[in-house]
Amino acid sequence: MTDENAADATSATDGTNATYEKLIALLDERGAAYRLIEHAPEGGTEAVSALRGHTLAEAAKCIIAMVKIGKKEKRFALVVVPGDRRIDLGAVKALYGGTYVSFASPEIAEDLAGSPSGTILPFSFDERLELLVDPDLLVHPEFYFNAARLDRSIALSVEDYRSIAEPRVERVSTD
């Protein structure tokens, strides 16, 4: 990253500099093929996909689910599906043998992700958060996601993503 880009990274207005910088450092360290895309601040998948100029199927929709397993145990999953699909909470519950599943509260999700809703990465930097990715997202050569910022996105090689993030690939989406 150039010094100018580094300065831009530290001027993010949404308070996610540390997560953004951690992601860029990881991608650079691993030699990932990626492109930074600057755009107007936007967190909605449809709107940001239009700004970036790609189909919804190529966008990563990242949501954190909370699964209860019995009465005492809770697990959190970062569920990543194509932007034109919805998360199948029943499938997530079944993968964990859970008794209940829901979306995590915004506060818990943002704490686990290290960034605000609308900017959650398809990477887990928190050991309490398992990464589940729907296989339909991985059929394209690259996919797009907000980079822990509302004003910057990344187009990332699917091959590099799989090798760096090492996601658990499971059918977790529905139409």
Coordinates of N, CA, C and O in Angstrom, one line a residue:
M1 N 0.9 -1.2 0.0 CA 0.0 0.0 0.0 C 0.9 1.2 0.0 O 1.9 1.3 0.7
T2 N 0.5 2.2 -0.8 CA 1.3 3.5 -0.8 C 1.1 4.3 0.4 O 0.2 4.1 1.2
D3 N 2.0 5.3 0.7 CA 1.9 6.1 1.8 C 0.5 6.9 1.8 O -0.1 7.1 2.8
E4 N 0.2 7.3 0.5 CA -1.1 8.0 0.3 C -2.3 7.2 0.7 O -3.2 7.6 1.4
N5 N -2.3 5.9 0.3 CA -3.3 5.0 0.7 C -3.3 4.7 2.2 O -4.4 4.6 2.8
A6 N -2.2 4.6 2.8 CA -2.1 4.4 4.3 C -2.7 5.6 5.0 O -3.4 5.5 6.0
A7 N -2.4 6.8 4.5 CA -3.0 8.0 5.1 C -4.6 8.0 5.0 O -5.3 8.3 5.9
D8 N -5.0 7.6 3.8 CA -6.5 7.4 3.6 C -7.1 6.4 4.6 O -8.2 6.6 5.1
A9 N -6.4 5.3 4.8 CA -6.9 4.3 5.7 C -7.0 4.8 7.1 O -8.0 4.5 7.9
T10 N -6.1 5.7 7.5 CA -6.2 6.3 8.9 C -7.2 7.4 9.0 O -7.5 7.8 10.1
S11 N -7.8 7.9 7.9 CA -8.8 8.9 8.0 C -10.2 8.4 7.9 O -11.1 9.2 7.7
A12 N -10.4 7.2 8.0 CA -11.8 6.6 8.0 C -12.6 7.3 9.1 O -12.1 7.5 10.2
T13 N -13.8 7.6 8.8 CA -14.7 8.3 9.7 C -15.5 7.4 10.6 O -16.2 7.8 11.5
D14 N -15.5 6.1 10.3 CA -16.4 5.2 11.0 C -15.7 4.5 12.2 O -16.3 3.5 12.7
G15 N -14.5 4.8 12.5 CA -13.9 4.2 13.7 C -13.4 2.7 13.5 O -13.2 2.1 14.5
T16 N -13.3 2.3 12.3 CA -12.9 0.9 12.1 C -11.4 0.8 11.6 O -11.1 -0.2 10.9
N17 N -10.6 1.7 11.8 CA -9.3 1.7 11.3 C -8.5 0.5 11.6 O -7.8 -0.1 10.8
A18 N -8.6 0.0 12.9 CA -7.8 -1.1 13.3 C -8.2 -2.4 12.5 O -7.3 -3.1 12.0
T19 N -9.4 -2.6 12.3 CA -9.9 -3.8 11.6 C -9.5 -3.7 10.1 O -9.1 -4.7 9.5
Y20 N -9.7 -2.5 9.6 CA -9.4 -2.3 8.2 C -7.9 -2.5 8.0 O -7.4 -3.3 7.1
E21 N -7.1 -2.0 8.8 CA -5.6 -2.1 8.7 C -5.2 -3.5 8.9 O -4.2 -4.0 8.2
K22 N -5.8 -4.3 9.8 CA -5.5 -5.7 10.1 C -5.8 -6.5 8.8 O -5.0 -7.4 8.4
L23 N -6.9 -6.2 8.2 CA -7.3 -6.9 6.9 C -6.3 -6.6 5.8 O -5.8 -7.6 5.2
I24 N -6.0 -5.4 5.6 CA -5.0 -5.0 4.5 C -3.7 -5.7 4.8 O -3.0 -6.2 3.8
A25 N -3.2 -5.6 6.0 CA -1.9 -6.2 6.3 C -1.9 -7.7 6.1 O -1.0 -8.3 5.5
L26 N -3.0 -8.4 6.4 CA -3.1 -9.8 6.2 C -3.1 -10.1 4.7 O -2.4 -11.0 4.3
L27 N -3.9 -9.4 3.9 CA -3.9 -9.6 2.5 C -2.6 -9.4 1.8 O -2.1 -10.2 1.0
D28 N -1.9 -8.3 2.3 CA -0.6 -8.0 1.7 C 0.5 -9.0 2.1 O 1.3 -9.5 1.3
E29 N 0.4 -9.4 3.4 CA 1.4 -10.4 3.9 C 1.2 -11.8 3.1 O 2.2 -12.4 2.9
R30 N 0.0 -12.1 2.8 CA -0.2 -13.4 2.1 C -0.2 -13.3 0.6 O -0.4 -14.3 -0.1
G31 N 0.1 -12.1 0.1 CA 0.2 -11.9 -1.4 C -1.1 -12.1 -2.1 O -1.1 -12.5 -3.3
A32 N -2.2 -11.7 -1.5 CA -3.5 -11.9 -2.1 C -3.7 -11.0 -3.3 O -3.3 -9.8 -3.3
A33 N -4.5 -11.5 -4.2 CA -4.9 -10.6 -5.4 C -6.2 -9.9 -5.0 O -7.2 -10.5 -4.8
Y34 N -6.1 -8.6 -4.8 CA -7.3 -7.8 -4.4 C -7.1 -6.4 -5.0 O -6.1 -5.9 -5.3
R35 N -8.3 -5.7 -5.0 CA -8.4 -4.4 -5.5 C -9.2 -3.6 -4.4 O -10.2 -4.1 -4.0
L36 N -8.7 -2.4 -4.1 CA -9.5 -1.5 -3.3 C -10.4 -0.6 -4.2 O -10.0 -0.2 -5.2
I37 N -11.6 -0.5 -3.7 CA -12.6 0.3 -4.5 C -13.2 1.4 -3.5 O -13.8 1.0 -2.5
E38 N -12.9 2.6 -3.8 CA -13.5 3.7 -3.0 C -14.8 4.1 -3.6 O -15.0 4.1 -4.8
H39 N -15.8 4.5 -2.7 CA -17.1 4.8 -3.2 C -17.8 5.6 -2.1 O -17.3 5.8 -1.0
A40 N -19.0 6.2 -2.4 CA -19.8 6.9 -1.4 C -20.1 6.0 -0.2 O -20.2 4.8 -0.4
P41 N -20.2 6.5 1.0 CA -20.4 5.6 2.1 C -21.8 4.9 2.0 O -22.8 5.5 1.8
E42 N -21.7 3.6 2.1 CA -22.9 2.8 1.9 C -22.7 1.4 2.5 O -21.7 0.8 2.3
G43 N -23.7 0.9 3.3 CA -23.6 -0.4 3.9 C -24.6 -1.4 3.4 O -24.5 -2.6 3.6
G44 N -25.6 -1.0 2.6 CA -26.6 -1.9 2.1 C -26.1 -2.7 0.9 O -25.5 -2.1 0.0
T45 N -26.3 -4.0 0.9 CA -25.7 -4.8 -0.2 C -26.1 -4.4 -1.6 O -25.3 -4.3 -2.5
E46 N -27.4 -4.2 -1.8 CA -27.9 -3.8 -3.1 C -27.3 -2.4 -3.5 O -26.8 -2.3 -4.6
A47 N -27.3 -1.4 -2.7 CA -26.9 -0.1 -3.0 C -25.3 -0.1 -3.3 O -24.9 0.5 -4.2
V48 N -24.6 -0.8 -2.4 CA -23.1 -0.7 -2.6 C -22.7 -1.6 -3.8 O -21.7 -1.2 -4.4
S49 N -23.4 -2.6 -4.1 CA -23.1 -3.4 -5.3 C -23.3 -2.5 -6.5 O -22.5 -2.6 -7.5
A50 N -24.3 -1.7 -6.6 CA -24.5 -0.8 -7.7 C -23.4 0.2 -7.8 O -22.9 0.5 -8.9
L51 N -23.0 0.7 -6.6 CA -21.8 1.7 -6.6 C -20.5 1.0 -7.2 O -19.7 1.7 -7.9
R52 N -20.3 -0.2 -6.8 CA -19.1 -0.9 -7.2 C -19.2 -1.5 -8.6 O -18.2 -1.9 -9.2
G53 N -20.4 -1.7 -9.1 CA -20.6 -2.1 -10.5 C -20.5 -3.6 -10.7 O -19.9 -4.1 -11.7
H54 N -21.1 -4.4 -9.9 CA -21.1 -5.9 -10.0 C -22.5 -6.4 -9.7 O -23.3 -5.7 -9.1
T55 N -22.7 -7.7 -9.9 CA -24.0 -8.3 -9.6 C -24.1 -8.6 -8.1 O -23.1 -8.7 -7.4
L56 N -25.3 -8.7 -7.6 CA -25.5 -9.0 -6.2 C -24.9 -10.4 -5.9 O -24.4 -10.6 -4.8
A57 N -24.9 -11.3 -6.8 CA -24.4 -12.7 -6.6 C -22.9 -12.6 -6.2 O -22.4 -13.6 -5.6
E58 N -22.2 -11.6 -6.7 CA -20.8 -11.5 -6.4 C -20.4 -10.7 -5.1 O -19.3 -10.5 -4.8
A59 N -21.5 -10.3 -4.4 CA -21.3 -9.5 -3.1 C -21.3 -10.5 -2.0 O -22.2 -11.4 -2.0
A60 N -20.5 -10.3 -1.0 CA -20.6 -11.0 0.3 C -21.5 -10.3 1.3 O -21.2 -9.2 1.6
K61 N -22.5 -11.0 1.7 CA -23.4 -10.5 2.7 C -23.0 -11.2 4.0 O -23.0 -12.4 4.1
C62 N -22.5 -10.4 5.0 CA -21.9 -11.0 6.2 C -22.8 -10.7 7.4 O -22.9 -9.5 7.7
I63 N -23.3 -11.7 8.1 CA -24.1 -11.5 9.2 C -23.7 -12.5 10.3 O -23.3 -13.6 10.1
I64 N -23.8 -12.0 11.6 CA -23.4 -12.9 12.7 C -24.6 -13.5 13.3 O -25.6 -12.7 13.7
A65 N -24.6 -14.8 13.4 CA -25.7 -15.5 14.1 C -25.3 -16.0 15.4 O -24.1 -16.4 15.6
M66 N -26.3 -16.1 16.3 CA -26.1 -16.7 17.7 C -26.9 -18.0 17.7 O -28.1 -18.0 17.4
V67 N -26.2 -19.1 18.1 CA -26.8 -20.4 18.2 C -26.8 -20.8 19.6 O -25.7 -20.9 20.2
K68 N -27.9 -21.2 20.2 CA -28.0 -21.8 21.5 C -27.9 -23.3 21.4 O -28.7 -23.9 20.6
I69 N -27.1 -23.9 22.1 CA -26.9 -25.4 22.1 C -27.3 -25.8 23.6 O -26.5 -25.6 24.5
G70 N -28.5 -26.3 23.7 CA -29.0 -26.6 25.1 C -29.2 -25.3 25.8 O -29.5 -24.2 25.2
K71 N -29.2 -25.3 27.2 CA -29.6 -24.2 28.0 C -28.4 -23.3 28.3 O -28.6 -22.1 28.7
K72 N -27.2 -23.9 28.3 CA -26.0 -23.1 28.8 C -25.0 -22.7 27.8 O -24.2 -21.8 28.1
E73 N -25.0 -23.3 26.6 CA -24.0 -23.0 25.6 C -24.5 -22.1 24.5 O -25.6 -22.4 24.0
K74 N -23.7 -21.1 24.1 CA -24.0 -20.3 23.0 C -22.8 -20.3 22.1 O -21.6 -20.2 22.5
R75 N -23.0 -20.3 20.8 CA -21.9 -20.2 19.8 C -22.3 -19.1 18.8 O -23.5 -18.8 18.6
F76 N -21.3 -18.5 18.3 CA -21.5 -17.4 17.3 C -20.9 -17.8 16.0 O -19.8 -18.3 15.9
A77 N -21.6 -17.5 14.9 CA -21.1 -17.8 13.5 C -21.2 -16.6 12.7 O -22.2 -15.9 12.7
L78 N -20.1 -16.3 11.9 CA -20.1 -15.3 10.9 C -20.5 -16.0 9.6 O -19.8 -16.8 9.1
V79 N -21.7 -15.7 9.2 CA -22.3 -16.4 8.1 C -22.2 -15.5 6.9 O -22.7 -14.4 6.9
V80 N -21.6 -16.0 5.8 CA -21.4 -15.3 4.6 C -22.1 -15.9 3.4 O -21.8 -17.1 3.1
V81 N -23.0 -15.2 2.8 CA -23.8 -15.7 1.7 C -23.7 -14.7 0.5 O -23.4 -13.5 0.7
P82 N -24.0 -15.1 -0.7 CA -24.1 -14.2 -1.8 C -25.1 -13.1 -1.5 O -26.1 -13.3 -0.9
G83 N -24.9 -11.9 -2.1 CA -25.8 -10.8 -1.8 C -27.2 -10.9 -2.3 O -28.1 -10.2 -1.9
D84 N -27.4 -11.9 -3.2 CA -28.8 -12.1 -3.8 C -29.5 -13.2 -3.0 O -30.6 -13.7 -3.4
R85 N -28.9 -13.7 -1.9 CA -29.5 -14.8 -1.1 C -29.8 -14.3 0.3 O -29.3 -13.3 0.7
R86 N -30.5 -15.1 1.0 CA -30.8 -14.9 2.4 C -30.1 -16.0 3.2 O -29.9 -17.1 2.8
I87 N -29.8 -15.7 4.5 CA -29.2 -16.7 5.4 C -30.3 -17.7 5.8 O -31.4 -17.3 6.1
D88 N -30.0 -18.9 5.7 CA -30.9 -20.0 6.1 C -30.6 -20.3 7.6 O -29.7 -21.1 7.9
L89 N -31.3 -19.6 8.5 CA -31.0 -19.8 9.9 C -31.2 -21.3 10.4 O -30.5 -21.7 11.2
G90 N -32.2 -21.9 9.7 CA -32.5 -23.3 10.1 C -31.2 -24.2 9.8 O -30.9 -25.1 10.5
A91 N -30.6 -23.9 8.6 CA -29.4 -24.7 8.3 C -28.3 -24.4 9.3 O -27.5 -25.3 9.6
V92 N -28.1 -23.1 9.7 CA -27.1 -22.8 10.7 C -27.4 -23.5 12.0 O -26.5 -24.1 12.6
K93 N -28.6 -23.5 12.4 CA -29.0 -24.2 13.7 C -28.7 -25.7 13.6 O -28.1 -26.3 14.5
A94 N -29.0 -26.3 12.4 CA -28.7 -27.7 12.2 C -27.2 -28.1 12.2 O -26.8 -29.1 12.8
L95 N -26.4 -27.2 11.7 CA -25.0 -27.4 11.6 C -24.4 -27.5 13.1 O -23.4 -28.3 13.3
Y96 N -24.9 -26.8 14.0 CA -24.4 -26.8 15.4 C -25.2 -27.7 16.3 O -24.9 -27.8 17.5
G97 N -26.3 -28.3 15.8 CA -27.2 -29.1 16.6 C -27.8 -28.2 17.7 O -28.0 -28.7 18.8
G98 N -28.1 -27.0 17.3 CA -28.7 -26.0 18.2 C -30.1 -26.2 18.5 O -30.9 -26.9 17.8
T99 N -30.6 -25.6 19.6 CA -32.0 -25.6 20.0 C -32.7 -24.3 19.6 O -33.9 -24.2 19.6
Y100 N -31.9 -23.2 19.3 CA -32.4 -21.9 18.9 C -31.3 -21.2 18.2 O -30.1 -21.3 18.4
V101 N -31.8 -20.4 17.2 CA -30.8 -19.5 16.4 C -31.5 -18.2 16.1 O -32.7 -18.1 16.0
S102 N -30.7 -17.1 16.2 CA -31.1 -15.8 15.8 C -29.9 -15.0 15.3 O -28.8 -15.4 15.4
F103 N -30.2 -13.8 14.8 CA -29.2 -12.9 14.5 C -28.6 -12.4 15.8 O -29.4 -12.1 16.7
A104 N -27.3 -12.2 15.9 CA -26.7 -11.6 17.1 C -27.2 -10.2 17.2 O -27.5 -9.5 16.2
S105 N -27.3 -9.7 18.4 CA -27.6 -8.2 18.6 C -26.6 -7.4 17.9 O -25.4 -7.8 17.8
P106 N -26.9 -6.2 17.5 CA -25.9 -5.3 16.8 C -24.7 -5.1 17.7 O -23.6 -5.1 17.2
E107 N -24.9 -4.9 19.0 CA -23.7 -4.7 19.9 C -22.8 -5.9 19.9 O -21.6 -5.7 19.8
I108 N -23.3 -7.1 20.0 CA -22.5 -8.3 20.0 C -21.8 -8.5 18.7 O -20.7 -8.8 18.6
A109 N -22.6 -8.3 17.6 CA -22.1 -8.5 16.3 C -20.9 -7.6 16.0 O -19.9 -8.0 15.5
E110 N -21.1 -6.3 16.3 CA -20.0 -5.3 16.1 C -18.8 -5.6 16.9 O -17.7 -5.4 16.5
D111 N -19.0 -6.1 18.2 CA -17.9 -6.4 19.0 C -17.1 -7.6 18.5 O -15.9 -7.5 18.4
L112 N -17.8 -8.6 18.0 CA -17.1 -9.8 17.5 C -16.5 -9.5 16.2 O -15.4 -10.0 15.9
A113 N -17.1 -8.7 15.3 CA -16.6 -8.4 14.0 C -15.5 -7.3 14.0 O -14.6 -7.2 13.1
G114 N -15.5 -6.4 15.0 CA -14.6 -5.3 15.1 C -14.9 -4.2 14.1 O -14.1 -3.4 13.8
S115 N -16.2 -4.2 13.7 CA -16.6 -3.1 12.8 C -18.1 -3.0 12.8 O -18.8 -4.0 13.2
P116 N -18.7 -1.9 12.4 CA -20.1 -1.7 12.5 C -20.9 -2.5 11.5 O -20.3 -3.0 10.4
S117 N -22.2 -2.7 11.7 CA -23.0 -3.4 10.8 C -22.9 -2.7 9.4 O -22.8 -1.5 9.4
G118 N -23.0 -3.5 8.4 CA -22.8 -2.9 7.0 C -21.4 -2.9 6.6 O -21.1 -2.6 5.4
T119 N -20.5 -3.2 7.5 CA -19.0 -3.2 7.1 C -18.4 -4.5 7.6 O -17.2 -4.6 7.5
I120 N -19.2 -5.5 8.1 CA -18.6 -6.7 8.6 C -17.9 -7.5 7.5 O -18.4 -7.7 6.4
L121 N -16.7 -7.9 7.8 CA -15.8 -8.6 6.9 C -16.2 -10.0 6.8 O -16.6 -10.6 7.7
P122 N -15.8 -10.7 5.6 CA -16.0 -12.1 5.5 C -14.8 -12.9 6.1 O -14.4 -13.9 5.6
F123 N -14.1 -12.3 7.1 CA -13.0 -12.8 7.8 C -13.3 -12.8 9.3 O -13.9 -11.8 9.8
S124 N -12.9 -13.8 10.1 CA -13.0 -13.7 11.5 C -11.7 -13.5 12.2 O -10.8 -14.3 12.0
F125 N -11.6 -12.4 12.9 CA -10.4 -12.1 13.7 C -10.6 -12.3 15.2 O -9.8 -11.9 16.0
D126 N -11.7 -13.0 15.5 CA -12.1 -13.3 16.9 C -12.3 -14.8 17.0 O -13.1 -15.4 16.3
E127 N -11.6 -15.4 18.0 CA -11.6 -16.8 18.1 C -13.0 -17.4 18.5 O -13.3 -18.5 18.4
R128 N -13.9 -16.5 19.0 CA -15.3 -16.9 19.4 C -16.2 -17.0 18.2 O -17.3 -17.4 18.4
L129 N -15.7 -16.6 17.0 CA -16.6 -16.5 15.9 C -16.1 -17.4 14.8 O -15.1 -17.3 14.2
E130 N -16.9 -18.5 14.5 CA -16.6 -19.4 13.4 C -17.1 -18.8 12.1 O -18.2 -18.3 12.0
L131 N -16.3 -19.0 11.0 CA -16.6 -18.5 9.7 C -17.3 -19.6 8.9 O -16.7 -20.6 8.6
L132 N -18.6 -19.3 8.5 CA -19.3 -20.2 7.6 C -19.6 -19.5 6.3 O -20.2 -18.4 6.3
V133 N -19.2 -20.1 5.2 CA -19.4 -19.5 3.9 C -20.2 -20.4 3.0 O -19.9 -21.6 2.8
D134 N -21.2 -19.8 2.3 CA -22.0 -20.6 1.4 C -21.2 -20.8 0.1 O -20.6 -19.9 -0.4
P135 N -21.3 -22.1 -0.4 CA -20.5 -22.4 -1.6 C -20.9 -21.5 -2.8 O -20.0 -21.3 -3.7
D136 N -22.1 -21.0 -2.9 CA -22.5 -20.2 -4.1 C -21.7 -18.9 -4.2 O -21.7 -18.4 -5.2
L137 N -21.2 -18.4 -3.1 CA -20.4 -17.2 -3.1 C -19.0 -17.5 -3.8 O -18.4 -16.6 -4.4
L138 N -18.6 -18.7 -3.7 CA -17.2 -19.1 -4.1 C -17.1 -19.5 -5.6 O -16.1 -20.0 -6.0
V139 N -18.2 -19.4 -6.4 CA -18.2 -19.8 -7.7 C -17.6 -18.8 -8.7 O -17.3 -19.1 -9.9
H140 N -17.4 -17.6 -8.3 CA -16.9 -16.5 -9.1 C -15.4 -16.4 -8.9 O -14.9 -16.8 -7.9
P141 N -14.7 -15.8 -9.9 CA -13.3 -15.6 -9.7 C -12.9 -14.7 -8.6 O -11.9 -14.9 -7.9
E142 N -13.8 -13.7 -8.3 CA -13.6 -12.8 -7.2 C -14.9 -12.4 -6.6 O -15.9 -12.6 -7.3
F143 N -14.9 -11.9 -5.4 CA -16.1 -11.4 -4.8 C -15.8 -10.1 -4.1 O -14.7 -9.7 -4.0
Y144 N -16.9 -9.3 -3.7 CA -16.8 -8.0 -3.2 C -17.3 -7.9 -1.8 O -18.4 -8.5 -1.5
F145 N -16.7 -7.0 -1.0 CA -17.3 -6.7 0.3 C -16.7 -5.4 0.8 O -15.7 -4.9 0.4
N146 N -17.5 -4.8 1.7 CA -17.0 -3.6 2.4 C -15.9 -4.0 3.3 O -15.9 -5.0 3.9
A147 N -14.9 -3.1 3.3 CA -13.6 -3.4 4.0 C -13.6 -2.8 5.4 O -12.7 -2.0 5.7
A148 N -14.5 -3.2 6.2 CA -14.6 -2.6 7.6 C -14.8 -1.1 7.6 O -14.6 -0.5 8.6
R149 N -15.2 -0.6 6.4 CA -15.5 0.8 6.3 C -16.7 0.9 5.3 O -16.8 0.1 4.4
L150 N -17.4 2.0 5.5 CA -18.6 2.2 4.6 C -18.1 2.8 3.2 O -18.9 2.7 2.3
D151 N -17.0 3.4 3.2 CA -16.5 4.1 2.0 C -15.5 3.4 1.2 O -14.9 4.0 0.2
R152 N -15.1 2.2 1.5 CA -14.1 1.4 0.8 C -14.5 0.0 0.8 O -14.8 -0.6 1.8
S153 N -14.3 -0.6 -0.4 CA -14.6 -2.0 -0.6 C -13.4 -2.7 -1.1 O -12.4 -2.1 -1.6
I154 N -13.5 -4.1 -1.1 CA -12.4 -4.9 -1.7 C -13.0 -5.9 -2.7 O -14.1 -6.5 -2.4
A155 N -12.4 -6.0 -3.8 CA -12.6 -7.1 -4.7 C -11.5 -8.1 -4.5 O -10.3 -7.8 -4.6
L156 N -11.8 -9.3 -4.0 CA -10.8 -10.3 -3.6 C -10.9 -11.6 -4.4 O -12.0 -12.1 -4.6
S157 N -9.8 -12.1 -4.8 CA -9.7 -13.4 -5.5 C -10.3 -14.5 -4.6 O -9.9 -14.6 -3.4
V158 N -11.3 -15.3 -5.1 CA -11.9 -16.3 -4.3 C -10.8 -17.4 -3.9 O -10.8 -17.8 -2.7
E159 N -9.9 -17.7 -4.8 CA -8.9 -18.7 -4.5 C -8.0 -18.2 -3.3 O -7.8 -19.0 -2.3
D160 N -7.6 -16.9 -3.3 CA -6.9 -16.4 -2.2 C -7.7 -16.3 -0.9 O -7.2 -16.6 0.2
Y161 N -8.9 -15.9 -1.0 CA -9.8 -15.9 0.1 C -9.9 -17.3 0.8 O -9.7 -17.4 2.0
R162 N -10.1 -18.3 0.0 CA -10.2 -19.7 0.6 C -9.0 -20.1 1.3 O -9.0 -20.6 2.4
S163 N -7.8 -19.7 0.8 CA -6.6 -20.1 1.4 C -6.2 -19.3 2.6 O -5.6 -19.8 3.5
I164 N -6.6 -18.0 2.6 CA -6.3 -17.2 3.8 C -7.3 -17.3 4.9 O -6.9 -17.5 6.1
A165 N -8.6 -17.2 4.6 CA -9.6 -17.3 5.6 C -9.9 -18.7 6.1 O -10.4 -18.9 7.2
E166 N -9.7 -19.7 5.3 CA -10.0 -21.1 5.6 C -11.4 -21.2 6.2 O -11.6 -21.8 7.3
P167 N -12.4 -20.8 5.4 CA -13.8 -20.9 5.9 C -14.3 -22.3 5.9 O -13.8 -23.2 5.2
R168 N -15.3 -22.5 6.8 CA -16.1 -23.8 6.7 C -17.1 -23.5 5.7 O -17.9 -22.6 5.8
V169 N -17.1 -24.3 4.6 CA -18.0 -24.1 3.5 C -19.2 -25.0 3.7 O -19.0 -26.2 3.7
E170 N -20.3 -24.4 3.8 CA -21.6 -25.1 4.1 C -22.7 -24.4 3.4 O -22.7 -23.2 3.2
R171 N -23.8 -25.1 3.0 CA -25.0 -24.5 2.4 C -25.7 -23.8 3.5 O -26.3 -24.5 4.4
V172 N -25.6 -22.5 3.5 CA -26.2 -21.7 4.6 C -27.1 -20.6 4.0 O -27.4 -19.6 4.7
S173 N -27.5 -20.7 2.7 CA -28.3 -19.7 2.1 C -29.6 -20.3 1.5 O -29.6 -21.5 1.3
T174 N -30.5 -19.4 1.3 CA -31.8 -19.7 0.6 C -32.2 -18.6 -0.3 O -31.7 -17.4 -0.1
D175 N -33.0 -18.9 -1.2 CA -33.5 -17.8 -2.1 C -34.3 -16.7 -1.5 O -34.8 -16.5 -0.6

